[in-house]
mmCIF file with all atom_site columns, C-alpha atoms in Angstrom:
data_model
loop_
_atom_site.group_PDB
_atom_site.id
_atom_site.type_symbol
_atom_site.label_atom_id
_atom_site.label_alt_id
_atom_site.label_comp_id
_atom_site.label_asym_id
_atom_site.label_entity_id
_atom_site.label_seq_id
_atom_site.pdbx_PDB_ins_code
_atom_site.Cartn_x
_atom_site.Cartn_y
_atom_site.Cartn_z
_atom_site.occupancy
_atom_site.B_iso_or_equiv
_atom_site.pdbx_formal_charge
_atom_site.auth_seq_id
_atom_site.auth_comp_id
_atom_site.auth_asym_id
_atom_site.auth_atom_id
_atom_site.pdbx_PDB_model_num
ATOM 1   C CA . ASN V 1 1   ? 63.081 106.502 -37.503 1.00 0.00 ? 1   ASN V CA 1
ATOM 2   C CA . ALA V 1 2   ? 61.477 109.039 -39.811 1.00 0.00 ? 2   ALA V CA 1
ATOM 3   C CA . GLY V 1 3   ? 61.061 106.545 -42.639 1.00 0.00 ? 3   GLY V CA 1
ATOM 4   C CA . VAL V 1 4   ? 64.529 106.129 -44.147 1.00 0.00 ? 4   VAL V CA 1
ATOM 5   C CA . MET V 1 5   ? 64.820 102.438 -44.963 1.00 0.00 ? 5   MET V CA 1
ATOM 6   C CA . GLN V 1 6   ? 68.167 100.745 -45.233 1.00 0.00 ? 6   GLN V CA 1
ATOM 7   C CA . ASN V 1 7   ? 68.954 97.189  -46.150 1.00 0.00 ? 7   ASN V CA 1
ATOM 8   C CA . PRO V 1 8   ? 70.493 94.915  -45.389 1.00 0.00 ? 8   PRO V CA 1
ATOM 9   C CA . ARG V 1 9   ? 70.752 95.733  -41.698 1.00 0.00 ? 9   ARG V CA 1
ATOM 10  C CA . HIS V 1 10  ? 73.675 93.369  -41.320 1.00 0.00 ? 10  HIS V CA 1
ATOM 11  C CA . LEU V 1 11  ? 75.985 92.126  -44.031 1.00 0.00 ? 11  LEU V CA 1
ATOM 12  C CA . VAL V 1 12  ? 78.960 89.801  -43.804 1.00 0.00 ? 12  VAL V CA 1
ATOM 13  C CA . ARG V 1 13  ? 81.410 89.680  -46.663 1.00 0.00 ? 13  ARG V CA 1
ATOM 14  C CA . ARG V 1 14  ? 84.709 87.938  -47.206 1.00 0.00 ? 14  ARG V CA 1
ATOM 15  C CA . ARG V 1 15  ? 87.707 90.004  -48.206 1.00 0.00 ? 15  ARG V CA 1
ATOM 16  C CA . GLY V 1 16  ? 87.613 90.710  -51.921 1.00 0.00 ? 16  GLY V CA 1
ATOM 17  C CA . GLN V 1 17  ? 83.846 90.429  -52.305 1.00 0.00 ? 17  GLN V CA 1
ATOM 18  C CA . GLU V 1 18  ? 81.483 93.261  -53.123 1.00 0.00 ? 18  GLU V CA 1
ATOM 19  C CA . ALA V 1 19  ? 79.065 94.911  -50.724 1.00 0.00 ? 19  ALA V CA 1
ATOM 20  C CA . ARG V 1 20  ? 75.924 96.723  -51.859 1.00 0.00 ? 20  ARG V CA 1
ATOM 21  C CA . LEU V 1 21  ? 74.014 98.801  -49.382 1.00 0.00 ? 21  LEU V CA 1
ATOM 22  C CA . ARG V 1 22  ? 70.613 100.192 -50.258 1.00 0.00 ? 22  ARG V CA 1
ATOM 23  C CA . CYS V 1 23  ? 68.791 103.225 -48.966 1.00 0.00 ? 23  CYS V CA 1
ATOM 24  C CA . SER V 1 24  ? 65.241 104.336 -49.653 1.00 0.00 ? 24  SER V CA 1
ATOM 25  C CA . PRO V 1 25  ? 64.758 107.909 -48.442 1.00 0.00 ? 25  PRO V CA 1
ATOM 26  C CA . VAL V 1 26  ? 61.704 109.291 -46.754 1.00 0.00 ? 26  VAL V CA 1
ATOM 27  C CA . LYS V 1 27  ? 58.910 109.628 -49.293 1.00 0.00 ? 27  LYS V CA 1
ATOM 28  C CA . GLY V 1 28  ? 59.209 113.007 -50.952 1.00 0.00 ? 28  GLY V CA 1
ATOM 29  C CA . HIS V 1 29  ? 62.865 113.473 -50.028 1.00 0.00 ? 29  HIS V CA 1
ATOM 30  C CA . SER V 1 30  ? 65.194 113.942 -52.954 1.00 0.00 ? 30  SER V CA 1
ATOM 31  C CA . HIS V 1 31  ? 68.453 114.489 -51.072 1.00 0.00 ? 31  HIS V CA 1
ATOM 32  C CA . VAL V 1 32  ? 70.442 111.540 -49.758 1.00 0.00 ? 32  VAL V CA 1
ATOM 33  C CA . TYR V 1 33  ? 73.583 111.453 -47.642 1.00 0.00 ? 33  TYR V CA 1
ATOM 34  C CA . TRP V 1 34  ? 75.803 108.530 -46.723 1.00 0.00 ? 34  TRP V CA 1
ATOM 35  C CA . TYR V 1 35  ? 77.871 108.479 -43.549 1.00 0.00 ? 35  TYR V CA 1
ATOM 36  C CA . ARG V 1 36  ? 80.232 105.870 -42.144 1.00 0.00 ? 36  ARG V CA 1
ATOM 37  C CA . GLN V 1 37  ? 80.710 105.170 -38.455 1.00 0.00 ? 37  GLN V CA 1
ATOM 38  C CA . LEU V 1 38  ? 83.620 103.203 -37.076 1.00 0.00 ? 38  LEU V CA 1
ATOM 39  C CA . PRO V 1 39  ? 83.356 101.702 -33.567 1.00 0.00 ? 39  PRO V CA 1
ATOM 40  C CA . GLU V 1 40  ? 83.352 104.395 -30.887 1.00 0.00 ? 40  GLU V CA 1
ATOM 41  C CA . GLU V 1 41  ? 83.733 107.105 -33.506 1.00 0.00 ? 41  GLU V CA 1
ATOM 42  C CA . GLY V 1 42  ? 81.546 109.846 -34.824 1.00 0.00 ? 42  GLY V CA 1
ATOM 43  C CA . LEU V 1 43  ? 79.949 109.729 -38.219 1.00 0.00 ? 43  LEU V CA 1
ATOM 44  C CA . LYS V 1 44  ? 82.099 110.609 -41.209 1.00 0.00 ? 44  LYS V CA 1
ATOM 45  C CA . PHE V 1 45  ? 80.506 112.169 -44.248 1.00 0.00 ? 45  PHE V CA 1
ATOM 46  C CA . MET V 1 46  ? 80.953 110.171 -47.417 1.00 0.00 ? 46  MET V CA 1
ATOM 47  C CA . VAL V 1 47  ? 78.716 111.467 -50.178 1.00 0.00 ? 47  VAL V CA 1
ATOM 48  C CA . TYR V 1 48  ? 75.728 113.698 -50.865 1.00 0.00 ? 48  TYR V CA 1
ATOM 49  C CA . LEU V 1 49  ? 73.418 112.900 -53.770 1.00 0.00 ? 49  LEU V CA 1
ATOM 50  C CA . GLN V 1 50  ? 70.316 114.234 -55.368 1.00 0.00 ? 50  GLN V CA 1
ATOM 51  C CA . LYS V 1 51  ? 68.329 112.300 -57.889 1.00 0.00 ? 51  LYS V CA 1
ATOM 52  C CA . GLU V 1 52  ? 70.742 111.140 -60.590 1.00 0.00 ? 52  GLU V CA 1
ATOM 53  C CA . ASN V 1 53  ? 73.436 113.549 -59.432 1.00 0.00 ? 53  ASN V CA 1
ATOM 54  C CA . ILE V 1 54  ? 76.402 113.359 -57.090 1.00 0.00 ? 54  ILE V CA 1
ATOM 55  C CA . ILE V 1 55  ? 76.648 116.739 -55.405 1.00 0.00 ? 55  ILE V CA 1
ATOM 56  C CA . ASP V 1 56  ? 79.569 116.176 -53.070 1.00 0.00 ? 56  ASP V CA 1
ATOM 57  C CA . GLU V 1 57  ? 81.679 113.039 -52.812 1.00 0.00 ? 57  GLU V CA 1
ATOM 58  C CA . SER V 1 58  ? 84.585 114.561 -50.941 1.00 0.00 ? 58  SER V CA 1
ATOM 59  C CA . GLY V 1 59  ? 84.345 111.939 -48.186 1.00 0.00 ? 59  GLY V CA 1
ATOM 60  C CA . MET V 1 60  ? 84.410 108.921 -50.453 1.00 0.00 ? 60  MET V CA 1
ATOM 61  C CA . PRO V 1 61  ? 87.609 106.905 -50.735 1.00 0.00 ? 61  PRO V CA 1
ATOM 62  C CA . LYS V 1 62  ? 88.991 107.340 -54.214 1.00 0.00 ? 62  LYS V CA 1
ATOM 63  C CA . GLU V 1 63  ? 89.002 103.649 -55.010 1.00 0.00 ? 63  GLU V CA 1
ATOM 64  C CA . ARG V 1 64  ? 86.526 100.797 -54.597 1.00 0.00 ? 64  ARG V CA 1
ATOM 65  C CA . PHE V 1 65  ? 83.654 102.994 -53.349 1.00 0.00 ? 65  PHE V CA 1
ATOM 66  C CA . SER V 1 66  ? 80.846 104.359 -55.480 1.00 0.00 ? 66  SER V CA 1
ATOM 67  C CA . ALA V 1 67  ? 77.373 105.697 -54.896 1.00 0.00 ? 67  ALA V CA 1
ATOM 68  C CA . GLU V 1 68  ? 74.343 106.371 -57.015 1.00 0.00 ? 68  GLU V CA 1
ATOM 69  C CA . PHE V 1 69  ? 70.819 107.642 -56.597 1.00 0.00 ? 69  PHE V CA 1
ATOM 70  C CA . PRO V 1 70  ? 68.907 106.755 -59.751 1.00 0.00 ? 70  PRO V CA 1
ATOM 71  C CA . LYS V 1 71  ? 65.740 108.378 -60.941 1.00 0.00 ? 71  LYS V CA 1
ATOM 72  C CA . GLU V 1 72  ? 63.825 105.306 -59.854 1.00 0.00 ? 72  GLU V CA 1
ATOM 73  C CA . GLY V 1 73  ? 64.722 103.105 -56.940 1.00 0.00 ? 73  GLY V CA 1
ATOM 74  C CA . PRO V 1 74  ? 66.900 103.387 -53.881 1.00 0.00 ? 74  PRO V CA 1
ATOM 75  C CA . SER V 1 75  ? 70.298 104.936 -53.457 1.00 0.00 ? 75  SER V CA 1
ATOM 76  C CA . ILE V 1 76  ? 73.089 102.378 -53.587 1.00 0.00 ? 76  ILE V CA 1
ATOM 77  C CA . LEU V 1 77  ? 76.457 102.499 -51.874 1.00 0.00 ? 77  LEU V CA 1
ATOM 78  C CA . ARG V 1 78  ? 78.755 99.980  -53.496 1.00 0.00 ? 78  ARG V CA 1
ATOM 79  C CA . ILE V 1 79  ? 82.033 98.796  -52.079 1.00 0.00 ? 79  ILE V CA 1
ATOM 80  C CA . GLN V 1 80  ? 84.138 96.622  -54.327 1.00 0.00 ? 80  GLN V CA 1
ATOM 81  C CA . GLN V 1 81  ? 86.861 94.228  -53.167 1.00 0.00 ? 81  GLN V CA 1
ATOM 82  C CA . VAL V 1 82  ? 86.105 94.830  -49.511 1.00 0.00 ? 82  VAL V CA 1
ATOM 83  C CA . VAL V 1 83  ? 88.884 94.811  -46.940 1.00 0.00 ? 83  VAL V CA 1
ATOM 84  C CA . ARG V 1 84  ? 88.704 94.418  -43.171 1.00 0.00 ? 84  ARG V CA 1
ATOM 85  C CA . GLY V 1 85  ? 89.008 98.164  -42.700 1.00 0.00 ? 85  GLY V CA 1
ATOM 86  C CA . ASP V 1 86  ? 85.679 98.624  -44.463 1.00 0.00 ? 86  ASP V CA 1
ATOM 87  C CA . SER V 1 87  ? 83.915 97.016  -41.506 1.00 0.00 ? 87  SER V CA 1
ATOM 88  C CA . ALA V 1 88  ? 81.699 99.744  -40.109 1.00 0.00 ? 88  ALA V CA 1
ATOM 89  C CA . ALA V 1 89  ? 78.155 100.957 -39.781 1.00 0.00 ? 89  ALA V CA 1
ATOM 90  C CA . TYR V 1 90  ? 76.959 102.802 -42.867 1.00 0.00 ? 90  TYR V CA 1
ATOM 91  C CA . PHE V 1 91  ? 74.149 105.262 -42.295 1.00 0.00 ? 91  PHE V CA 1
ATOM 92  C CA . CYS V 1 92  ? 72.006 106.831 -44.927 1.00 0.00 ? 92  CYS V CA 1
ATOM 93  C CA . ALA V 1 93  ? 70.092 110.036 -44.299 1.00 0.00 ? 93  ALA V CA 1
ATOM 94  C CA . SER V 1 94  ? 67.654 112.037 -46.361 1.00 0.00 ? 94  SER V CA 1
ATOM 95  C CA . SER V 1 95  ? 66.143 115.492 -46.485 1.00 0.00 ? 95  SER V CA 1
ATOM 96  C CA . ARG V 1 96  ? 63.453 117.179 -48.513 1.00 0.00 ? 96  ARG V CA 1
ATOM 97  C CA . GLU V 1 97  ? 65.663 120.065 -49.509 1.00 0.00 ? 97  GLU V CA 1
ATOM 98  C CA . SER V 1 98  ? 69.289 120.847 -48.845 1.00 0.00 ? 98  SER V CA 1
ATOM 99  C CA . GLY V 1 99  ? 69.539 122.656 -45.535 1.00 0.00 ? 99  GLY V CA 1
ATOM 100 C CA . ASN V 1 100 ? 66.475 120.962 -44.085 1.00 0.00 ? 100 ASN V CA 1
ATOM 101 C CA . THR V 1 101 ? 66.657 118.575 -41.172 1.00 0.00 ? 101 THR V CA 1
ATOM 102 C CA . ILE V 1 102 ? 68.129 115.249 -42.203 1.00 0.00 ? 102 ILE V CA 1
ATOM 103 C CA . TYR V 1 103 ? 66.716 111.963 -40.955 1.00 0.00 ? 103 TYR V CA 1
ATOM 104 C CA . PHE V 1 104 ? 68.884 108.916 -40.506 1.00 0.00 ? 104 PHE V CA 1
ATOM 105 C CA . GLY V 1 105 ? 68.057 105.339 -41.339 1.00 0.00 ? 105 GLY V CA 1
ATOM 106 C CA . GLU V 1 106 ? 68.820 102.544 -38.929 1.00 0.00 ? 106 GLU V CA 1
ATOM 107 C CA . GLY V 1 107 ? 72.093 101.763 -40.627 1.00 0.00 ? 107 GLY V CA 1
ATOM 108 C CA . SER V 1 108 ? 73.740 98.841  -42.348 1.00 0.00 ? 108 SER V CA 1
ATOM 109 C CA . TRP V 1 109 ? 76.434 97.034  -40.369 1.00 0.00 ? 109 TRP V CA 1
ATOM 110 C CA . LEU V 1 110 ? 79.099 95.623  -42.661 1.00 0.00 ? 110 LEU V CA 1
ATOM 111 C CA . THR V 1 111 ? 81.493 93.019  -41.326 1.00 0.00 ? 111 THR V CA 1
ATOM 112 C CA . VAL V 1 112 ? 84.371 91.875  -43.486 1.00 0.00 ? 112 VAL V CA 1
ATOM 113 C CA . VAL V 1 113 ? 85.880 88.556  -42.509 1.00 0.00 ? 113 VAL V CA 1
ATOM 114 C CA . GLY M 2 1   ? 90.717 120.709 -42.253 1.00 0.00 ? 1   GLY M CA 1
ATOM 115 C CA . GLN M 2 2   ? 87.480 121.735 -40.635 1.00 0.00 ? 2   GLN M CA 1
ATOM 116 C CA . GLN M 2 3   ? 86.929 119.841 -37.439 1.00 0.00 ? 3   GLN M CA 1
ATOM 117 C CA . VAL M 2 4   ? 84.441 119.651 -34.629 1.00 0.00 ? 4   VAL M CA 1
ATOM 118 C CA . MET M 2 5   ? 85.924 118.659 -31.288 1.00 0.00 ? 5   MET M CA 1
ATOM 119 C CA . GLN M 2 6   ? 83.672 117.261 -28.596 1.00 0.00 ? 6   GLN M CA 1
ATOM 120 C CA . ILE M 2 7   ? 84.392 116.635 -24.917 1.00 0.00 ? 7   ILE M CA 1
ATOM 121 C CA . PRO M 2 8   ? 84.248 114.669 -22.766 1.00 0.00 ? 8   PRO M CA 1
ATOM 122 C CA . GLN M 2 9   ? 84.425 111.362 -24.591 1.00 0.00 ? 9   GLN M CA 1
ATOM 123 C CA . TYR M 2 10  ? 82.733 109.543 -21.726 1.00 0.00 ? 10  TYR M CA 1
ATOM 124 C CA . GLN M 2 11  ? 80.629 110.662 -18.780 1.00 0.00 ? 11  GLN M CA 1
ATOM 125 C CA . HIS M 2 12  ? 79.228 108.482 -16.059 1.00 0.00 ? 12  HIS M CA 1
ATOM 126 C CA . VAL M 2 13  ? 76.738 110.033 -13.635 1.00 0.00 ? 13  VAL M CA 1
ATOM 127 C CA . GLN M 2 14  ? 74.388 108.996 -10.890 1.00 0.00 ? 14  GLN M CA 1
ATOM 128 C CA . GLU M 2 15  ? 70.744 109.303 -11.757 1.00 0.00 ? 15  GLU M CA 1
ATOM 129 C CA . GLY M 2 16  ? 69.596 112.777 -10.833 1.00 0.00 ? 16  GLY M CA 1
ATOM 130 C CA . GLU M 2 17  ? 72.948 114.450 -11.503 1.00 0.00 ? 17  GLU M CA 1
ATOM 131 C CA . ASP M 2 18  ? 73.414 116.941 -14.301 1.00 0.00 ? 18  ASP M CA 1
ATOM 132 C CA . PHE M 2 19  ? 75.396 116.323 -17.472 1.00 0.00 ? 19  PHE M CA 1
ATOM 133 C CA . THR M 2 20  ? 77.033 118.626 -20.000 1.00 0.00 ? 20  THR M CA 1
ATOM 134 C CA . THR M 2 21  ? 78.822 117.964 -23.257 1.00 0.00 ? 21  THR M CA 1
ATOM 135 C CA . TYR M 2 22  ? 80.749 120.602 -25.204 1.00 0.00 ? 22  TYR M CA 1
ATOM 136 C CA . CYS M 2 23  ? 81.613 121.110 -28.830 1.00 0.00 ? 23  CYS M CA 1
ATOM 137 C CA . ASN M 2 24  ? 84.178 123.407 -30.383 1.00 0.00 ? 24  ASN M CA 1
ATOM 138 C CA . SER M 2 25  ? 84.753 124.141 -34.018 1.00 0.00 ? 25  SER M CA 1
ATOM 139 C CA . SER M 2 26  ? 87.915 125.230 -35.757 1.00 0.00 ? 26  SER M CA 1
ATOM 140 C CA . THR M 2 27  ? 85.969 127.803 -37.769 1.00 0.00 ? 27  THR M CA 1
ATOM 141 C CA . THR M 2 28  ? 82.641 129.558 -37.697 1.00 0.00 ? 28  THR M CA 1
ATOM 142 C CA . LEU M 2 29  ? 79.613 127.367 -38.292 1.00 0.00 ? 29  LEU M CA 1
ATOM 143 C CA . SER M 2 30  ? 76.485 128.253 -40.177 1.00 0.00 ? 30  SER M CA 1
ATOM 144 C CA . ASN M 2 31  ? 74.571 126.025 -37.774 1.00 0.00 ? 31  ASN M CA 1
ATOM 145 C CA . ILE M 2 32  ? 75.063 123.192 -35.333 1.00 0.00 ? 32  ILE M CA 1
ATOM 146 C CA . GLN M 2 33  ? 72.869 120.175 -34.772 1.00 0.00 ? 33  GLN M CA 1
ATOM 147 C CA . TRP M 2 34  ? 72.653 117.684 -31.952 1.00 0.00 ? 34  TRP M CA 1
ATOM 148 C CA . TYR M 2 35  ? 71.877 113.994 -32.214 1.00 0.00 ? 35  TYR M CA 1
ATOM 149 C CA . LYS M 2 36  ? 71.398 111.157 -29.771 1.00 0.00 ? 36  LYS M CA 1
ATOM 150 C CA . GLN M 2 37  ? 72.374 107.603 -30.590 1.00 0.00 ? 37  GLN M CA 1
ATOM 151 C CA . ARG M 2 38  ? 71.447 104.700 -28.361 1.00 0.00 ? 38  ARG M CA 1
ATOM 152 C CA . PRO M 2 39  ? 73.825 101.695 -28.301 1.00 0.00 ? 39  PRO M CA 1
ATOM 153 C CA . GLY M 2 40  ? 73.298 99.735  -31.503 1.00 0.00 ? 40  GLY M CA 1
ATOM 154 C CA . GLY M 2 41  ? 70.927 102.383 -32.799 1.00 0.00 ? 41  GLY M CA 1
ATOM 155 C CA . HIS M 2 42  ? 70.978 105.212 -35.274 1.00 0.00 ? 42  HIS M CA 1
ATOM 156 C CA . PRO M 2 43  ? 71.416 108.952 -34.737 1.00 0.00 ? 43  PRO M CA 1
ATOM 157 C CA . VAL M 2 44  ? 68.189 110.685 -33.861 1.00 0.00 ? 44  VAL M CA 1
ATOM 158 C CA . PHE M 2 45  ? 67.907 114.404 -34.510 1.00 0.00 ? 45  PHE M CA 1
ATOM 159 C CA . LEU M 2 46  ? 67.415 116.486 -31.369 1.00 0.00 ? 46  LEU M CA 1
ATOM 160 C CA . ILE M 2 47  ? 67.763 120.113 -32.380 1.00 0.00 ? 47  ILE M CA 1
ATOM 161 C CA . GLN M 2 48  ? 69.343 122.647 -34.691 1.00 0.00 ? 48  GLN M CA 1
ATOM 162 C CA . LEU M 2 49  ? 70.840 125.962 -33.567 1.00 0.00 ? 49  LEU M CA 1
ATOM 163 C CA . VAL M 2 50  ? 71.358 128.695 -36.119 1.00 0.00 ? 50  VAL M CA 1
ATOM 164 C CA . LYS M 2 51  ? 71.639 132.075 -34.442 1.00 0.00 ? 51  LYS M CA 1
ATOM 165 C CA . SER M 2 52  ? 74.580 133.468 -32.532 1.00 0.00 ? 52  SER M CA 1
ATOM 166 C CA . GLY M 2 53  ? 73.980 133.077 -28.785 1.00 0.00 ? 53  GLY M CA 1
ATOM 167 C CA . GLU M 2 54  ? 70.875 130.983 -29.324 1.00 0.00 ? 54  GLU M CA 1
ATOM 168 C CA . VAL M 2 55  ? 69.520 128.945 -26.428 1.00 0.00 ? 55  VAL M CA 1
ATOM 169 C CA . LYS M 2 56  ? 66.844 126.302 -26.860 1.00 0.00 ? 56  LYS M CA 1
ATOM 170 C CA . LYS M 2 57  ? 65.218 124.028 -24.315 1.00 0.00 ? 57  LYS M CA 1
ATOM 171 C CA . GLN M 2 58  ? 63.537 120.683 -24.620 1.00 0.00 ? 58  GLN M CA 1
ATOM 172 C CA . LYS M 2 59  ? 62.230 119.604 -21.215 1.00 0.00 ? 59  LYS M CA 1
ATOM 173 C CA . ARG M 2 60  ? 65.393 118.770 -19.247 1.00 0.00 ? 60  ARG M CA 1
ATOM 174 C CA . LEU M 2 61  ? 67.738 119.459 -22.185 1.00 0.00 ? 61  LEU M CA 1
ATOM 175 C CA . THR M 2 62  ? 69.250 122.899 -22.786 1.00 0.00 ? 62  THR M CA 1
ATOM 176 C CA . PHE M 2 63  ? 71.186 123.657 -25.948 1.00 0.00 ? 63  PHE M CA 1
ATOM 177 C CA . GLN M 2 64  ? 73.401 126.693 -26.444 1.00 0.00 ? 64  GLN M CA 1
ATOM 178 C CA . PHE M 2 65  ? 75.207 128.147 -29.440 1.00 0.00 ? 65  PHE M CA 1
ATOM 179 C CA . GLY M 2 66  ? 78.104 130.471 -28.714 1.00 0.00 ? 66  GLY M CA 1
ATOM 180 C CA . GLU M 2 67  ? 78.225 134.108 -29.687 1.00 0.00 ? 67  GLU M CA 1
ATOM 181 C CA . ALA M 2 68  ? 80.978 133.453 -32.214 1.00 0.00 ? 68  ALA M CA 1
ATOM 182 C CA . LYS M 2 69  ? 79.132 130.409 -33.586 1.00 0.00 ? 69  LYS M CA 1
ATOM 183 C CA . LYS M 2 70  ? 82.151 128.250 -32.909 1.00 0.00 ? 70  LYS M CA 1
ATOM 184 C CA . ASN M 2 71  ? 81.036 126.383 -29.819 1.00 0.00 ? 71  ASN M CA 1
ATOM 185 C CA . SER M 2 72  ? 77.960 124.742 -28.453 1.00 0.00 ? 72  SER M CA 1
ATOM 186 C CA . SER M 2 73  ? 76.840 122.802 -25.425 1.00 0.00 ? 73  SER M CA 1
ATOM 187 C CA . LEU M 2 74  ? 74.136 120.387 -24.406 1.00 0.00 ? 74  LEU M CA 1
ATOM 188 C CA . HIS M 2 75  ? 73.134 120.314 -20.762 1.00 0.00 ? 75  HIS M CA 1
ATOM 189 C CA . ILE M 2 76  ? 70.838 117.719 -19.234 1.00 0.00 ? 76  ILE M CA 1
ATOM 190 C CA . THR M 2 77  ? 69.330 118.480 -15.860 1.00 0.00 ? 77  THR M CA 1
ATOM 191 C CA . ALA M 2 78  ? 68.596 115.659 -13.415 1.00 0.00 ? 78  ALA M CA 1
ATOM 192 C CA . THR M 2 79  ? 69.593 112.772 -15.672 1.00 0.00 ? 79  THR M CA 1
ATOM 193 C CA . GLN M 2 80  ? 67.437 109.682 -15.964 1.00 0.00 ? 80  GLN M CA 1
ATOM 194 C CA . THR M 2 81  ? 68.364 106.180 -17.095 1.00 0.00 ? 81  THR M CA 1
ATOM 195 C CA . THR M 2 82  ? 66.527 106.860 -20.349 1.00 0.00 ? 82  THR M CA 1
ATOM 196 C CA . ASP M 2 83  ? 69.127 109.525 -21.149 1.00 0.00 ? 83  ASP M CA 1
ATOM 197 C CA . VAL M 2 84  ? 71.776 106.852 -21.709 1.00 0.00 ? 84  VAL M CA 1
ATOM 198 C CA . GLY M 2 85  ? 73.398 107.025 -25.139 1.00 0.00 ? 85  GLY M CA 1
ATOM 199 C CA . THR M 2 86  ? 75.960 108.899 -27.171 1.00 0.00 ? 86  THR M CA 1
ATOM 200 C CA . TYR M 2 87  ? 75.310 112.554 -27.852 1.00 0.00 ? 87  TYR M CA 1
ATOM 201 C CA . PHE M 2 88  ? 76.818 113.970 -31.010 1.00 0.00 ? 88  PHE M CA 1
ATOM 202 C CA . CYS M 2 89  ? 77.130 117.512 -32.173 1.00 0.00 ? 89  CYS M CA 1
ATOM 203 C CA . ALA M 2 90  ? 77.344 118.061 -35.900 1.00 0.00 ? 90  ALA M CA 1
ATOM 204 C CA . GLY M 2 91  ? 78.402 121.322 -37.446 1.00 0.00 ? 91  GLY M CA 1
ATOM 205 C CA . GLU M 2 92  ? 77.604 122.663 -40.860 1.00 0.00 ? 92  GLU M CA 1
ATOM 206 C CA . PHE M 2 93  ? 80.319 124.890 -42.242 1.00 0.00 ? 93  PHE M CA 1
ATOM 207 C CA . THR M 2 94  ? 79.511 127.693 -44.633 1.00 0.00 ? 94  THR M CA 1
ATOM 208 C CA . GLY M 2 95  ? 79.746 126.509 -48.200 1.00 0.00 ? 95  GLY M CA 1
ATOM 209 C CA . SER M 2 96  ? 79.920 122.858 -47.198 1.00 0.00 ? 96  SER M CA 1
ATOM 210 C CA . ASN M 2 97  ? 77.035 121.732 -49.387 1.00 0.00 ? 97  ASN M CA 1
ATOM 211 C CA . TYR M 2 98  ? 75.077 121.061 -46.222 1.00 0.00 ? 98  TYR M CA 1
ATOM 212 C CA . LYS M 2 99  ? 77.250 118.138 -45.205 1.00 0.00 ? 99  LYS M CA 1
ATOM 213 C CA . LEU M 2 100 ? 77.608 117.726 -41.475 1.00 0.00 ? 100 LEU M CA 1
ATOM 214 C CA . THR M 2 101 ? 80.903 117.349 -39.649 1.00 0.00 ? 101 THR M CA 1
ATOM 215 C CA . PHE M 2 102 ? 80.308 115.267 -36.555 1.00 0.00 ? 102 PHE M CA 1
ATOM 216 C CA . GLY M 2 103 ? 82.130 115.391 -33.261 1.00 0.00 ? 103 GLY M CA 1
ATOM 217 C CA . LYS M 2 104 ? 83.243 112.063 -31.848 1.00 0.00 ? 104 LYS M CA 1
ATOM 218 C CA . GLY M 2 105 ? 80.411 112.093 -29.367 1.00 0.00 ? 105 GLY M CA 1
ATOM 219 C CA . THR M 2 106 ? 80.016 111.837 -25.610 1.00 0.00 ? 106 THR M CA 1
ATOM 220 C CA . LEU M 2 107 ? 78.853 108.514 -24.252 1.00 0.00 ? 107 LEU M CA 1
ATOM 221 C CA . LEU M 2 108 ? 76.624 109.090 -21.261 1.00 0.00 ? 108 LEU M CA 1
ATOM 222 C CA . THR M 2 109 ? 75.956 106.289 -18.814 1.00 0.00 ? 109 THR M CA 1
ATOM 223 C CA . VAL M 2 110 ? 73.626 106.740 -15.871 1.00 0.00 ? 110 VAL M CA 1
ATOM 224 C CA . ASN M 2 111 ? 73.779 104.709 -12.693 1.00 0.00 ? 111 ASN M CA 1
ATOM 225 C CA . PRO M 2 112 ? 70.288 104.154 -11.250 1.00 0.00 ? 112 PRO M CA 1
#
């Protein structure tokens, strides 16, 4: 772990509730990436953000999902009205500059019951 | 769409045997990266390959990038039980805003 902090590590939500996942990048890193991993699958790109800007959200579902990376504070991945199919591990990664090595956090495991 | 295919999906070996996992891309990559993920853990960066035909070594691990920059392999010599985990390749396509496209990974188990 190169210092990317994610919380909560585990989150249980009932269908229809909201899930908020937080990511604090490595100190000095201004680029944040969110990936989703389903059981026994590879990681799927969701969104790439720089401070206050969404650079690429081509992997985000069109509805219920949103992400932000404010000037101050952690990046937030928000999932509204969760459904069982949202159950997955959500990994955040950060880099100092685009194109640099990215470092992953330990992930947030979301379970929707 | 742009995809990265990785085989095999699973590999079980006896300790001391060699192991290889392969990745193939549908189109040319600007670079390819390799990660290791232990069960219940997070992906840990191993290496990045950028140049056509590049070969890099890390102790018992050898990484290769094909001449056409469309395929790559990771070879582990004389596996140890500590090598257990899922190995992912992740390709960066030109113009992709530096997002990585991951293969599905190869789960390596090692019998002591």
